PDB file of C-alpha atoms in Angstrom:
ATOM      1  CA  MET A1294      -0.009  -0.014   0.020  1.00 63.00           C
ATOM      2  CA  ALA A1295       1.406   3.415  -0.942  1.00 69.00           C
ATOM      3  CA  ILE A1296       1.563   6.422   1.284  1.00 73.00           C
ATOM      4  CA  ALA A1297      -1.576   8.538   0.801  1.00 72.00           C
ATOM      5  CA  LYS A1298      -0.945  12.050  -0.493  1.00 72.00           C
ATOM      6  CA  ASP A1299      -2.695  13.579   2.516  1.00 74.00           C
ATOM      7  CA  ASN A1300      -0.160  11.848   4.796  1.00 79.00           C
ATOM      8  CA  VAL A1301       2.708  13.884   3.400  1.00 86.00           C
ATOM      9  CA  PHE A1302       3.676  16.740   5.763  1.00 84.00           C
ATOM     10  CA  VAL A1303       6.482  19.074   6.705  1.00 87.00           C
ATOM     11  CA  PRO A1304       7.781  18.272  10.206  1.00 87.00           C
ATOM     12  CA  ASP A1305       6.935  21.125  12.620  1.00 84.00           C
ATOM     13  CA  PRO A1306       8.184  21.421  16.222  1.00 82.00           C
ATOM     14  CA  ALA A1307       4.719  22.700  17.242  1.00 82.00           C
ATOM     15  CA  ASP A1308       3.211  19.393  16.089  1.00 78.00           C
ATOM     16  CA  SER A1309       5.935  16.805  16.662  1.00 83.00           C
ATOM     17  CA  ARG A1310       3.520  13.882  17.195  1.00 83.00           C
ATOM     18  CA  ARG A1311       3.073  13.194  13.447  1.00 82.00           C
ATOM     19  CA  TYR A1312       6.833  13.236  12.923  1.00 82.00           C
ATOM     20  CA  ARG A1313       7.388  10.901  15.904  1.00 82.00           C
ATOM     21  CA  HIS A1314       4.654   8.584  14.548  1.00 82.00           C
ATOM     22  CA  ALA A1315       6.418   8.470  11.147  1.00 82.00           C
ATOM     23  CA  LEU A1316       9.770   7.780  12.802  1.00 79.00           C
ATOM     24  CA  GLY A1317       8.077   4.988  14.806  1.00 81.00           C
ATOM     25  CA  ALA A1318       7.549   3.086  11.560  1.00 79.00           C
ATOM     26  CA  PHE A1319      11.233   2.300  11.620  1.00 80.00           C
ATOM     27  CA  SER A1320      11.902  -0.485  14.135  1.00 85.00           C
ATOM     28  CA  THR A1321      15.119  -0.329  16.135  1.00 88.00           C
ATOM     29  CA  GLY A1322      16.979  -2.565  18.490  1.00 92.00           C
ATOM     30  CA  VAL A1323      17.257  -1.635  22.180  1.00 95.00           C
ATOM     31  CA  THR A1324      20.609  -0.990  23.824  1.00 97.00           C
ATOM     32  CA  VAL A1325      21.940   0.113  27.194  1.00 98.00           C
ATOM     33  CA  VAL A1326      25.006   2.374  27.170  1.00 98.00           C
ATOM     34  CA  THR A1327      27.192   2.214  30.242  1.00 98.00           C
ATOM     35  CA  LEU A1328      30.077   4.246  31.575  1.00 98.00           C
ATOM     36  CA  GLN A1329      31.943   4.938  34.786  1.00 97.00           C
ATOM     37  CA  GLY A1330      31.135   8.358  36.215  1.00 93.00           C
ATOM     38  CA  ASP A1331      32.392  10.209  39.258  1.00 92.00           C
ATOM     39  CA  ALA A1332      29.319   8.854  41.137  1.00 90.00           C
ATOM     40  CA  GLY A1333      30.018   5.276  40.033  1.00 94.00           C
ATOM     41  CA  PRO A1334      28.582   3.159  37.195  1.00 97.00           C
ATOM     42  CA  GLN A1335      25.972   4.834  35.017  1.00 96.00           C
ATOM     43  CA  GLY A1336      23.671   3.497  32.341  1.00 97.00           C
ATOM     44  CA  MET A1337      21.091   4.781  29.824  1.00 96.00           C
ATOM     45  CA  THR A1338      18.630   2.885  27.662  1.00 96.00           C
ATOM     46  CA  VAL A1339      19.041   3.966  24.012  1.00 94.00           C
ATOM     47  CA  ASN A1340      17.582   2.994  20.660  1.00 90.00           C
ATOM     48  CA  SER A1341      19.694   5.432  18.571  1.00 93.00           C
ATOM     49  CA  PHE A1342      22.458   2.935  17.865  1.00 96.00           C
ATOM     50  CA  ALA A1343      23.971   2.183  14.472  1.00 96.00           C
ATOM     51  CA  SER A1344      27.012   0.803  12.766  1.00 96.00           C
ATOM     52  CA  VAL A1345      29.171   3.392  11.028  1.00 97.00           C
ATOM     53  CA  SER A1346      32.198   1.583   9.641  1.00 96.00           C
ATOM     54  CA  LEU A1347      33.856  -1.796   9.541  1.00 96.00           C
ATOM     55  CA  ASP A1348      37.398  -0.445   8.986  1.00 97.00           C
ATOM     56  CA  PRO A1349      38.020   1.196  11.313  1.00 97.00           C
ATOM     57  CA  PRO A1350      35.342  -0.370  13.518  1.00 98.00           C
ATOM     58  CA  LEU A1351      32.998   2.539  14.407  1.00 98.00           C
ATOM     59  CA  VAL A1352      29.513   2.701  15.872  1.00 98.00           C
ATOM     60  CA  LEU A1353      27.296   5.618  16.914  1.00 98.00           C
ATOM     61  CA  TRP A1354      24.605   6.477  19.324  1.00 98.00           C
ATOM     62  CA  SER A1355      22.844   9.786  20.156  1.00 97.00           C
ATOM     63  CA  PRO A1356      21.978  11.084  23.645  1.00 97.00           C
ATOM     64  CA  ALA A1357      19.296  13.756  23.883  1.00 94.00           C
ATOM     65  CA  LYS A1358      20.473  17.232  24.964  1.00 96.00           C
ATOM     66  CA  SER A1359      17.414  17.409  27.200  1.00 94.00           C
ATOM     67  CA  SER A1360      18.730  14.464  29.297  1.00 93.00           C
ATOM     68  CA  ARG A1361      20.121  15.534  32.663  1.00 92.00           C
ATOM     69  CA  ARG A1362      22.976  13.127  32.009  1.00 93.00           C
ATOM     70  CA  HIS A1363      23.700  14.304  28.451  1.00 96.00           C
ATOM     71  CA  ASP A1364      27.079  15.961  29.257  1.00 96.00           C
ATOM     72  CA  LEU A1365      28.251  12.937  31.238  1.00 96.00           C
ATOM     73  CA  PHE A1366      27.415  10.466  28.438  1.00 96.00           C
ATOM     74  CA  SER A1367      28.420  12.623  25.443  1.00 96.00           C
ATOM     75  CA  GLY A1368      31.740  13.505  27.165  1.00 97.00           C
ATOM     76  CA  ALA A1369      32.705   9.997  28.306  1.00 97.00           C
ATOM     77  CA  ARG A1370      36.115   8.861  27.012  1.00 98.00           C
ATOM     78  CA  HIS A1371      35.001   5.189  27.205  1.00 98.00           C
ATOM     79  CA  PHE A1372      31.639   3.507  27.195  1.00 98.00           C
ATOM     80  CA  ALA A1373      30.012   0.143  26.379  1.00 98.00           C
ATOM     81  CA  ILE A1374      26.913  -0.419  24.254  1.00 98.00           C
ATOM     82  CA  HIS A1375      24.943  -3.547  25.104  1.00 98.00           C
ATOM     83  CA  VAL A1376      22.368  -4.923  22.614  1.00 98.00           C
ATOM     84  CA  LEU A1377      19.466  -6.457  24.570  1.00 97.00           C
ATOM     85  CA  LYS A1378      17.866  -9.817  24.034  1.00 96.00           C
ATOM     86  CA  ALA A1379      14.127 -10.136  23.373  1.00 95.00           C
ATOM     87  CA  ASP A1380      13.507 -11.184  26.983  1.00 95.00           C
ATOM     88  CA  GLN A1381      15.506  -8.289  28.531  1.00 96.00           C
ATOM     89  CA  HIS A1382      12.798  -5.594  28.667  1.00 93.00           C
ATOM     90  CA  ASP A1383      13.279  -5.473  32.478  1.00 94.00           C
ATOM     91  CA  LEU A1384      16.981  -4.698  31.921  1.00 96.00           C
ATOM     92  CA  SER A1385      16.060  -1.816  29.575  1.00 95.00           C
ATOM     93  CA  ALA A1386      13.662  -0.467  32.217  1.00 94.00           C
ATOM     94  CA  ARG A1387      16.426  -0.372  34.854  1.00 95.00           C
ATOM     95  CA  PHE A1388      18.186   2.319  32.853  1.00 95.00           C
ATOM     96  CA  THR A1389      15.252   4.622  32.139  1.00 91.00           C
ATOM     97  CA  ARG A1390      14.271   7.528  34.382  1.00 84.00           C
ATOM     98  CA  GLY A1391      13.441   6.192  37.831  1.00 82.00           C
ATOM     99  CA  GLY A1392      14.808   2.686  37.065  1.00 87.00           C
ATOM    100  CA  ALA A1393      16.920   0.634  39.543  1.00 90.00           C
ATOM    101  CA  ALA A1394      20.042   1.059  37.335  1.00 93.00           C
ATOM    102  CA  PHE A1395      22.992  -1.011  38.715  1.00 94.00           C
ATOM    103  CA  GLU A1396      21.400  -1.824  42.134  1.00 93.00           C
ATOM    104  CA  GLY A1397      21.847  -5.583  42.596  1.00 92.00           C
ATOM    105  CA  LEU A1398      22.768  -6.052  38.916  1.00 94.00           C
ATOM    106  CA  ASP A1399      25.464  -8.524  37.809  1.00 89.00           C
ATOM    107  CA  HIS A1400      28.243  -6.630  36.060  1.00 94.00           C
ATOM    108  CA  HIS A1401      32.034  -6.222  36.065  1.00 96.00           C
ATOM    109  CA  LEU A1402      34.430  -3.481  34.963  1.00 97.00           C
ATOM    110  CA  ASN A1403      36.391  -3.858  31.708  1.00 98.00           C
ATOM    111  CA  GLU A1404      40.038  -2.819  31.152  1.00 97.00           C
ATOM    112  CA  GLU A1405      39.007   0.889  30.821  1.00 98.00           C
ATOM    113  CA  GLY A1406      36.898   0.729  34.026  1.00 97.00           C
ATOM    114  CA  VAL A1407      33.566   0.718  32.159  1.00 98.00           C
ATOM    115  CA  PRO A1408      30.745  -1.355  33.690  1.00 98.00           C
ATOM    116  CA  VAL A1409      29.937  -4.333  31.448  1.00 98.00           C
ATOM    117  CA  LEU A1410      26.594  -6.107  31.821  1.00 97.00           C
ATOM    118  CA  ALA A1411      26.269  -9.892  31.788  1.00 92.00           C
ATOM    119  CA  GLY A1412      24.072 -11.872  29.432  1.00 95.00           C
ATOM    120  CA  THR A1413      23.246  -9.373  26.680  1.00 97.00           C
ATOM    121  CA  LEU A1414      22.956 -10.315  22.979  1.00 97.00           C
ATOM    122  CA  ALA A1415      25.989  -8.291  21.881  1.00 98.00           C
ATOM    123  CA  ARG A1416      28.419  -5.761  23.358  1.00 98.00           C
ATOM    124  CA  PHE A1417      30.606  -3.067  21.869  1.00 98.00           C
ATOM    125  CA  GLU A1418      33.324  -1.623  24.191  1.00 98.00           C
ATOM    126  CA  CYS A1419      34.321   1.740  22.839  1.00 98.00           C
ATOM    127  CA  ALA A1420      36.598   4.729  23.065  1.00 98.00           C
ATOM    128  CA  ARG A1421      34.979   7.986  21.990  1.00 98.00           C
ATOM    129  CA  ALA A1422      36.249   8.944  18.588  1.00 98.00           C
ATOM    130  CA  ASN A1423      34.119  12.033  17.803  1.00 97.00           C
ATOM    131  CA  THR A1424      30.992  13.893  18.744  1.00 98.00           C
ATOM    132  CA  HIS A1425      28.763  15.951  16.450  1.00 98.00           C
ATOM    133  CA  GLU A1426      26.069  18.370  17.366  1.00 97.00           C
ATOM    134  CA  ALA A1427      22.871  17.376  15.643  1.00 96.00           C
ATOM    135  CA  GLY A1428      19.730  19.363  16.538  1.00 94.00           C
ATOM    136  CA  ASP A1429      18.442  18.296  19.942  1.00 94.00           C
ATOM    137  CA  HIS A1430      20.871  15.378  20.181  1.00 96.00           C
ATOM    138  CA  THR A1431      24.623  14.800  20.114  1.00 98.00           C
ATOM    139  CA  ILE A1432      25.951  12.088  17.862  1.00 98.00           C
ATOM    140  CA  VAL A1433      28.647  10.108  19.703  1.00 98.00           C
ATOM    141  CA  ILE A1434      30.921   8.005  17.516  1.00 98.00           C
ATOM    142  CA  GLY A1435      32.839   5.310  19.267  1.00 98.00           C
ATOM    143  CA  ARG A1436      35.808   3.255  18.019  1.00 98.00           C
ATOM    144  CA  VAL A1437      35.119  -0.317  19.001  1.00 98.00           C
ATOM    145  CA  LEU A1438      37.973  -1.676  21.106  1.00 98.00           C
ATOM    146  CA  ARG A1439      36.333  -5.046  21.763  1.00 98.00           C
ATOM    147  CA  ALA A1440      33.070  -6.679  20.625  1.00 98.00           C
ATOM    148  CA  ALA A1441      31.193  -9.771  21.800  1.00 97.00           C
ATOM    149  CA  HIS A1442      27.997 -11.515  20.799  1.00 96.00           C
ATOM    150  CA  GLY A1443      25.858 -14.438  21.782  1.00 93.00           C
ATOM    151  CA  GLU A1444      22.863 -16.297  20.483  1.00 93.00           C
ATOM    152  CA  GLY A1445      19.228 -15.177  20.726  1.00 93.00           C
ATOM    153  CA  GLU A1446      16.661 -12.761  19.401  1.00 94.00           C
ATOM    154  CA  PRO A1447      16.966  -8.985  19.760  1.00 95.00           C
ATOM    155  CA  LEU A1448      14.617  -6.759  21.748  1.00 95.00           C
ATOM    156  CA  ILE A1449      12.859  -4.526  19.227  1.00 91.00           C
ATOM    157  CA  PHE A1450      11.232  -1.068  19.709  1.00 89.00           C
ATOM    158  CA  SER A1451       8.653   0.041  17.172  1.00 83.00           C
ATOM    159  CA  ARG A1452       5.662   2.433  17.238  1.00 82.00           C
ATOM    160  CA  GLY A1453       6.205   3.171  20.920  1.00 81.00           C
ATOM    161  CA  ALA A1454       6.221  -0.471  22.059  1.00 80.00           C
ATOM    162  CA  PHE A1455       8.735  -3.295  22.689  1.00 81.00           C
ATOM    163  CA  GLY A1456       8.484  -6.552  20.817  1.00 81.00           C
ATOM    164  CA  ARG A1457      10.309  -9.365  19.041  1.00 79.00           C
ATOM    165  CA  PHE A1458      11.512 -10.012  15.557  1.00 73.00           C
ATOM    166  CA  ALA A1459       9.261 -12.354  13.616  1.00 71.00           C
ATOM    167  CA  HIS A1460      10.898 -14.661  11.036  1.00 70.00           C
ATOM    168  CA  HIS A1461       8.984 -15.186   7.777  1.00 68.00           C
ATOM    169  CA  GLY A1462       9.730 -17.788   5.199  1.00 65.00           C
TER     170      GLY A1462
END
């Protein structure tokens, strides 16, 4: 089915709901970005993760400037991005506003002192390569120092809800 002509619009900050709804048509994976701050281990649930380059190995993610932890996360020299499994919705909730974060959570510190979570689908341990201002977000590009992956299905976020990937064929 084609997009109806009356569904074409110019994004307007005064009416961001239509734009957000259109963006929601693109499903993303769910990640938790972790770092070591002055107050100890910190984490943030993020769905703005993407691969940038294989050589050199680069990834990106984008914290919102409206986040009270924006400066901490965009300025971190080292961080880890954890791709969550389909059954790890509770883990994603720990790192949203008001979540339990690291309280009672199994983790260890990597060589750079970054907290690393156990049992995720994939992990990318990074050194910050660059940041770029981009509207109401900052694009953080990380050079991947180490990567790991396991088996399982990813946790998916689409149209404002969490779900699973469905195989067809």
